[in-house]
Amino acid sequence: MFPFLHCCYSISSQIVLYFLILVIIEGRSLKYWHRFLPVLFIFLSLLLWIMIFFSQPHKEERFLFPVYSLIAVLAAVTLDAIPRLGAMVSGESSRRFWSALVAFCLVLFACFSLSRSAALHRNYAAPIDVYKGFNEYLATPEVLDQPRFAIREDGAKIRLCVGKEWYRFPSSFFLPSQLSDSHGRRRSVELAFIKSEFSGLLPKPFAAMSLPAVTRAVPTEMNDLNKEEPSRYVSVESCDFLVDLETPDTTATEPNYAQQNDTWKSVVHHRFLISSLSDPVFRAFYIPFTPEARLRFGMYHILERKL
C-alpha cells in the first residue's frame, strides 16, 4: 500500500511542479490560476498529513484513513488532467491516445480492485463466517438441551473463549444474546480470554450497570503501558466453546486444540490463509484459473467441549 501511495504522491507532485512551470513559461497572470487554488490546498493538506505521520517511527495504514477522500480527489484530478497535459506537450492530435491511456488505467485499476477484494474474502473471511455459523448452531434448541446446559439455571451464560485469535473477534454483536432451550430457559453467550503467547493488555467488558452510570465508572485493572493483566484470563476448563486457528506452530499456551479429540469437537469451521507460509503475490490478489499450491490454509474452528 505504501509504495502505491508514494507513487501517487510522486505523480501528483510532478503535476503541481508542471503547473508551476507553465505559470512561468506561459506568463499567465496569477488571476488565471485562481481556479486551481482549491486543488492546491487539497494537495498541501495531504502533503502535510503525510509529512507528519510518515515521520513517526511506528507507521500503520490506518493513519491514512482521514485523508483517503483527499487521495481519491487528487487521483481523479490527475486522471482528468492527463489528456490535456499530454495534448499540450505532444500536440492536439495525441489527445485520443492520452484519453485511451486514462481509460486503460481505470480498467486496470478496477481489475486489480476486484482481484484484491476477492482475495481478501477468500483468504480472511473465516472469522465472520464461523461466528455466523455459531449463531445458526446455537439457534437449534437440541444443542441447548444437552445435559451440561440443561442443569444450569435460567439466564445462565454460555462461555465462548478465545486465545491467540482474540484480535480477530469482530464484535459482541456477533454473539447470540436471546437463546432458549426447548423448555424456555433463557441463555446468552459471553466472551472470555484464555492465556496465549500474547502478553499485552486485553480488552475488558463494560461494567454491568445502568445508564448513565456505566459511562461514568472508572474501569479497574487497567494500565497505559500495555502490560499484561492476569485477571483477564479464565481457565480453559471453564470454556463451553473455543475459537482457534490450526497452524503448524504450537506452543504450551497455544496447542492445537482441534487435535484434542477427547476434549473438543469442531462444530463450525472454515479455511483461513496462513500468510507467513503463502506467496505474497498470490495471497494479495485473486488470480483466476491458477492453482492454490502457493497458498497455505489452516482451519478456523469453533470447538465445542465434549460431554
Coordinates of C-alpha atoms in Angstrom, one line a residue:
M1 CA 0.0 0.0 0.0
F2 CA 2.7 2.5 0.9
P3 CA 4.7 2.1 -2.4
F4 CA 1.4 2.7 -4.3
L5 CA 0.7 5.9 -2.3
H6 CA 4.3 7.0 -2.7
C7 CA 3.9 6.6 -6.5
C8 CA 0.6 8.6 -6.5
Y9 CA 2.2 11.3 -4.4
S10 CA 5.2 11.5 -6.8
I11 CA 2.9 11.8 -9.8
S12 CA 0.8 14.5 -8.1
S13 CA 4.0 16.4 -7.1
Q14 CA 5.2 16.3 -10.7
I15 CA 1.9 17.6 -12.0
V16 CA 1.9 20.5 -9.5
L17 CA 5.5 21.3 -10.5
Y18 CA 4.5 21.2 -14.1
F19 CA 1.7 23.7 -13.5
L20 CA 4.2 26.0 -11.8
I21 CA 6.5 25.7 -14.8
L22 CA 3.5 26.6 -17.0
V23 CA 2.9 29.7 -14.9
I24 CA 6.5 30.8 -15.6
I25 CA 6.7 29.8 -19.3
E26 CA 3.3 31.0 -20.5
G27 CA 3.5 34.1 -18.5
R28 CA -0.2 34.0 -17.5
S29 CA -1.4 36.2 -14.7
L30 CA -1.9 34.7 -11.3
K31 CA -5.6 35.5 -11.6
Y32 CA -5.9 32.9 -14.3
W33 CA -4.6 30.3 -11.8
H34 CA -7.0 31.2 -9.0
R35 CA -9.4 28.4 -10.1
F36 CA -6.7 25.9 -9.3
L37 CA -6.3 27.0 -5.7
P38 CA -8.8 24.5 -4.2
V39 CA -6.8 21.7 -5.8
L40 CA -3.6 23.1 -4.5
F41 CA -5.0 23.4 -0.9
I42 CA -6.1 19.8 -1.1
F43 CA -2.7 18.7 -2.2
L44 CA -1.0 20.7 0.5
S45 CA -3.3 19.2 3.1
L46 CA -2.4 15.7 2.0
L47 CA 1.3 16.6 1.9
L48 CA 1.2 18.0 5.4
W49 CA -0.6 14.8 6.7
I50 CA 1.9 12.5 5.0
M51 CA 4.9 14.5 6.3
I52 CA 3.6 14.3 9.9
F53 CA 2.6 10.6 10.1
F54 CA 5.3 9.2 7.8
S55 CA 7.9 10.8 10.1
Q56 CA 6.7 8.7 13.0
P57 CA 8.7 5.6 14.0
H58 CA 5.5 3.5 14.0
K59 CA 3.6 3.5 10.8
E60 CA 0.2 1.9 10.0
E61 CA -2.1 2.2 7.0
R62 CA -5.0 3.3 9.3
F63 CA -3.1 6.6 9.9
L64 CA -4.2 7.5 6.3
F65 CA -7.9 6.9 6.9
P66 CA -8.7 10.6 7.4
V67 CA -7.2 11.6 4.0
Y68 CA -8.5 8.7 1.8
S69 CA -11.0 11.2 0.4
L70 CA -8.2 13.6 -0.5
I71 CA -6.3 10.9 -2.2
A72 CA -9.4 10.0 -4.3
V73 CA -10.0 13.6 -5.3
L74 CA -6.3 14.1 -6.3
A75 CA -6.4 10.8 -8.3
A76 CA -9.5 12.0 -10.2
V77 CA -7.9 15.4 -10.9
T78 CA -4.7 13.7 -12.1
L79 CA -6.6 11.4 -14.5
D80 CA -8.7 14.3 -15.7
A81 CA -5.5 16.4 -16.4
I82 CA -3.5 13.7 -18.2
P83 CA -5.2 14.1 -21.7
R84 CA -5.0 17.9 -21.6
L85 CA -1.4 17.9 -20.4
G86 CA -0.5 15.2 -22.9
A87 CA -2.1 17.2 -25.8
M88 CA -0.3 20.3 -24.6
V89 CA 3.1 18.6 -24.7
S90 CA 2.8 16.3 -27.7
G91 CA 0.2 18.1 -29.8
E92 CA -3.6 18.1 -30.0
S93 CA -3.6 15.0 -32.3
S94 CA -2.4 12.9 -29.4
R95 CA -5.4 13.7 -27.2
R96 CA -7.1 10.5 -28.2
F97 CA -4.1 8.4 -27.2
W98 CA -4.0 10.0 -23.7
S99 CA -7.7 9.6 -23.2
A100 CA -7.3 5.9 -24.1
L101 CA -4.4 5.6 -21.7
V102 CA -6.6 7.0 -18.9
A103 CA -9.4 4.6 -19.8
F104 CA -6.9 1.7 -19.7
C105 CA -5.6 2.8 -16.3
L106 CA -9.2 2.9 -14.9
V107 CA -10.0 -0.6 -16.3
L108 CA -6.7 -1.9 -14.9
F109 CA -7.4 -0.3 -11.5
A110 CA -10.9 -1.9 -11.5
C111 CA -9.5 -5.3 -12.3
F112 CA -6.9 -5.0 -9.5
S113 CA -9.5 -3.8 -7.1
L114 CA -11.9 -6.7 -7.8
S115 CA -9.0 -9.2 -7.6
R116 CA -7.9 -7.7 -4.3
S117 CA -11.4 -7.8 -2.8
A118 CA -11.9 -11.4 -4.0
A119 CA -8.6 -12.4 -2.4
L120 CA -9.5 -10.8 0.9
H121 CA -12.8 -12.6 1.0
R122 CA -11.3 -16.0 0.1
N123 CA -8.3 -15.7 2.4
Y124 CA -9.7 -13.9 5.5
A125 CA -13.5 -14.3 5.7
A126 CA -13.4 -17.3 8.1
P127 CA -13.8 -15.3 11.4
I128 CA -17.0 -13.7 10.2
D129 CA -18.2 -17.0 8.7
V130 CA -17.6 -19.1 11.8
Y131 CA -19.4 -16.6 14.1
K132 CA -22.3 -16.6 11.7
G133 CA -22.3 -20.4 11.7
F134 CA -22.0 -20.3 15.5
N135 CA -25.3 -18.3 15.7
E136 CA -27.0 -20.8 13.5
Y137 CA -25.7 -23.7 15.5
L138 CA -26.9 -22.4 18.8
A139 CA -30.3 -21.5 17.3
T140 CA -31.1 -25.2 17.4
P141 CA -32.9 -26.0 20.7
E142 CA -31.4 -29.5 20.8
V143 CA -27.9 -28.0 21.3
L144 CA -29.0 -26.2 24.4
D145 CA -30.9 -29.3 25.7
Q146 CA -27.6 -31.1 26.3
P147 CA -27.2 -32.1 29.9
R148 CA -24.3 -29.7 30.7
F149 CA -26.5 -26.8 29.6
A150 CA -29.8 -28.2 30.9
I151 CA -28.7 -28.3 34.5
R152 CA -27.9 -24.6 34.5
E153 CA -30.4 -22.1 35.9
D154 CA -32.5 -19.8 33.7
G155 CA -30.4 -16.9 32.3
A156 CA -27.1 -18.7 32.7
K157 CA -24.2 -17.7 30.4
I158 CA -22.6 -19.9 27.8
R159 CA -18.9 -19.2 27.7
L160 CA -17.1 -18.8 24.4
C161 CA -13.3 -18.5 24.8
V162 CA -10.6 -17.0 22.5
G163 CA -6.9 -17.4 22.9
K164 CA -4.5 -16.3 20.2
E165 CA -7.4 -15.3 18.0
W166 CA -8.6 -12.6 20.3
Y167 CA -7.8 -9.8 18.0
R168 CA -9.9 -11.2 15.1
F169 CA -13.0 -11.2 17.2
P170 CA -15.3 -8.9 15.2
S171 CA -17.8 -7.6 17.8
S172 CA -20.1 -8.7 20.6
F173 CA -22.9 -8.1 18.2
F174 CA -21.9 -11.4 16.6
L175 CA -22.6 -13.3 19.9
P176 CA -26.1 -14.7 20.4
S177 CA -27.9 -12.9 23.3
Q178 CA -31.5 -14.2 23.1
L179 CA -31.4 -18.0 23.1
S180 CA -33.7 -20.5 24.8
D181 CA -33.8 -24.3 25.0
S182 CA -36.9 -26.4 24.4
H183 CA -38.1 -25.7 28.0
G184 CA -37.9 -22.0 27.5
R185 CA -34.9 -21.4 29.7
R186 CA -33.0 -18.4 28.5
R187 CA -29.4 -18.5 27.5
S188 CA -26.8 -15.9 26.3
V189 CA -23.2 -16.1 25.2
E190 CA -20.3 -14.3 26.9
L191 CA -16.7 -13.9 25.6
A192 CA -13.8 -14.8 27.7
F193 CA -10.0 -14.9 27.2
I194 CA -7.6 -17.8 27.8
K195 CA -3.8 -17.5 28.1
S196 CA -1.9 -17.4 24.8
E197 CA 1.5 -16.1 23.7
F198 CA 0.2 -12.6 23.7
S199 CA 1.4 -10.7 26.7
G200 CA -0.2 -7.3 26.4
L201 CA -3.3 -5.8 27.9
L202 CA -6.6 -7.4 26.7
P203 CA -9.9 -5.6 26.5
K204 CA -12.3 -5.6 29.5
P205 CA -16.1 -5.7 29.2
F206 CA -18.1 -2.7 30.4
A207 CA -19.4 -3.0 33.9
A208 CA -23.0 -4.3 34.3
M209 CA -24.5 -1.0 35.3
S210 CA -27.4 1.1 34.1
L211 CA -27.0 4.3 32.0
P212 CA -25.6 6.8 32.6
A213 CA -23.6 5.3 35.5
V214 CA -21.8 2.9 33.3
T215 CA -20.4 5.7 31.2
R216 CA -19.0 7.4 34.3
A217 CA -17.5 4.4 36.0
V218 CA -13.7 4.3 36.0
P219 CA -12.5 0.9 34.9
T220 CA -10.2 -1.0 37.2
E221 CA -7.3 -3.4 36.4
M222 CA -6.1 -1.2 33.5
N223 CA -2.8 0.5 32.6
D224 CA -1.4 2.8 30.0
L225 CA 1.8 0.7 29.3
N226 CA 0.0 -2.3 27.5
K227 CA 1.2 -4.6 30.4
E228 CA -0.5 -7.9 30.8
E229 CA -3.3 -8.1 33.2
P230 CA -3.7 -11.7 34.5
S231 CA -7.3 -11.0 35.8
R232 CA -8.5 -11.1 32.2
Y233 CA -7.9 -14.8 31.8
V234 CA -10.2 -17.7 32.6
S235 CA -9.3 -21.4 32.8
V236 CA -9.7 -23.3 29.5
E237 CA -11.6 -25.9 31.5
S238 CA -14.4 -23.4 32.1
C239 CA -15.0 -22.9 28.4
D240 CA -18.0 -24.3 26.7
F241 CA -16.8 -23.3 23.2
L242 CA -13.4 -22.3 21.9
V243 CA -12.3 -20.3 18.9
D244 CA -8.9 -21.4 17.4
L245 CA -6.9 -21.4 14.2
E246 CA -5.0 -24.5 13.3
T247 CA -1.4 -23.6 12.4
P248 CA 1.8 -25.7 12.1
D249 CA 3.4 -23.8 15.0
T250 CA 2.2 -24.8 18.5
T251 CA 3.4 -23.9 22.0
A252 CA 2.5 -24.8 25.5
T253 CA 0.0 -21.9 25.7
E254 CA -1.1 -22.3 22.1
P255 CA -1.7 -26.0 21.5
N256 CA -3.7 -27.4 18.5
Y257 CA -7.0 -27.7 20.3
A258 CA -8.7 -29.1 17.2
Q259 CA -6.4 -32.2 17.6
Q260 CA -7.5 -32.8 21.2
N261 CA -10.3 -35.1 20.0
D262 CA -11.0 -36.4 23.5
T263 CA -11.9 -32.9 24.7
W264 CA -13.1 -30.8 21.8
K265 CA -15.1 -31.3 18.6
S266 CA -15.4 -28.9 15.7
V267 CA -19.0 -27.6 15.2
V268 CA -18.1 -24.8 12.7
H269 CA -15.0 -24.4 10.6
H270 CA -13.8 -22.6 7.5
R271 CA -10.3 -22.3 6.0
F272 CA -8.2 -19.3 6.7
L273 CA -5.0 -18.2 5.0
I274 CA -1.7 -18.6 6.9
S275 CA 0.0 -15.5 5.3
S276 CA 3.5 -16.3 6.6
L277 CA 3.6 -19.5 4.6
S278 CA 2.0 -18.2 1.4
D279 CA 3.3 -16.5 -1.6
P280 CA 3.0 -12.6 -1.2
V281 CA 1.6 -12.0 -4.7
F282 CA -0.9 -14.9 -4.7
R283 CA -2.2 -14.1 -1.2
A284 CA -2.6 -10.4 -2.1
F285 CA -4.6 -10.9 -5.4
Y286 CA -7.0 -13.5 -6.6
I287 CA -5.8 -14.8 -10.0
P288 CA -8.5 -17.0 -11.7
F289 CA -7.7 -20.4 -13.1
T290 CA -4.4 -20.7 -11.1
P291 CA -3.7 -23.5 -8.6
E292 CA -3.6 -22.6 -4.9
A293 CA -0.4 -24.6 -4.4
R294 CA 1.4 -21.3 -3.5
L295 CA -1.1 -20.7 -0.7
R296 CA -1.2 -22.4 2.7
F297 CA -4.5 -22.6 4.6
G298 CA -5.4 -23.6 8.1
M299 CA -8.8 -24.4 9.5
Y300 CA -10.5 -21.8 11.6
H301 CA -12.7 -23.6 14.2
I302 CA -15.3 -23.0 16.8
L303 CA -14.8 -26.0 19.0
E304 CA -17.4 -27.4 21.5
R305 CA -16.4 -29.2 24.6
K306 CA -17.4 -32.8 24.6
L307 CA -19.6 -34.2 27.3

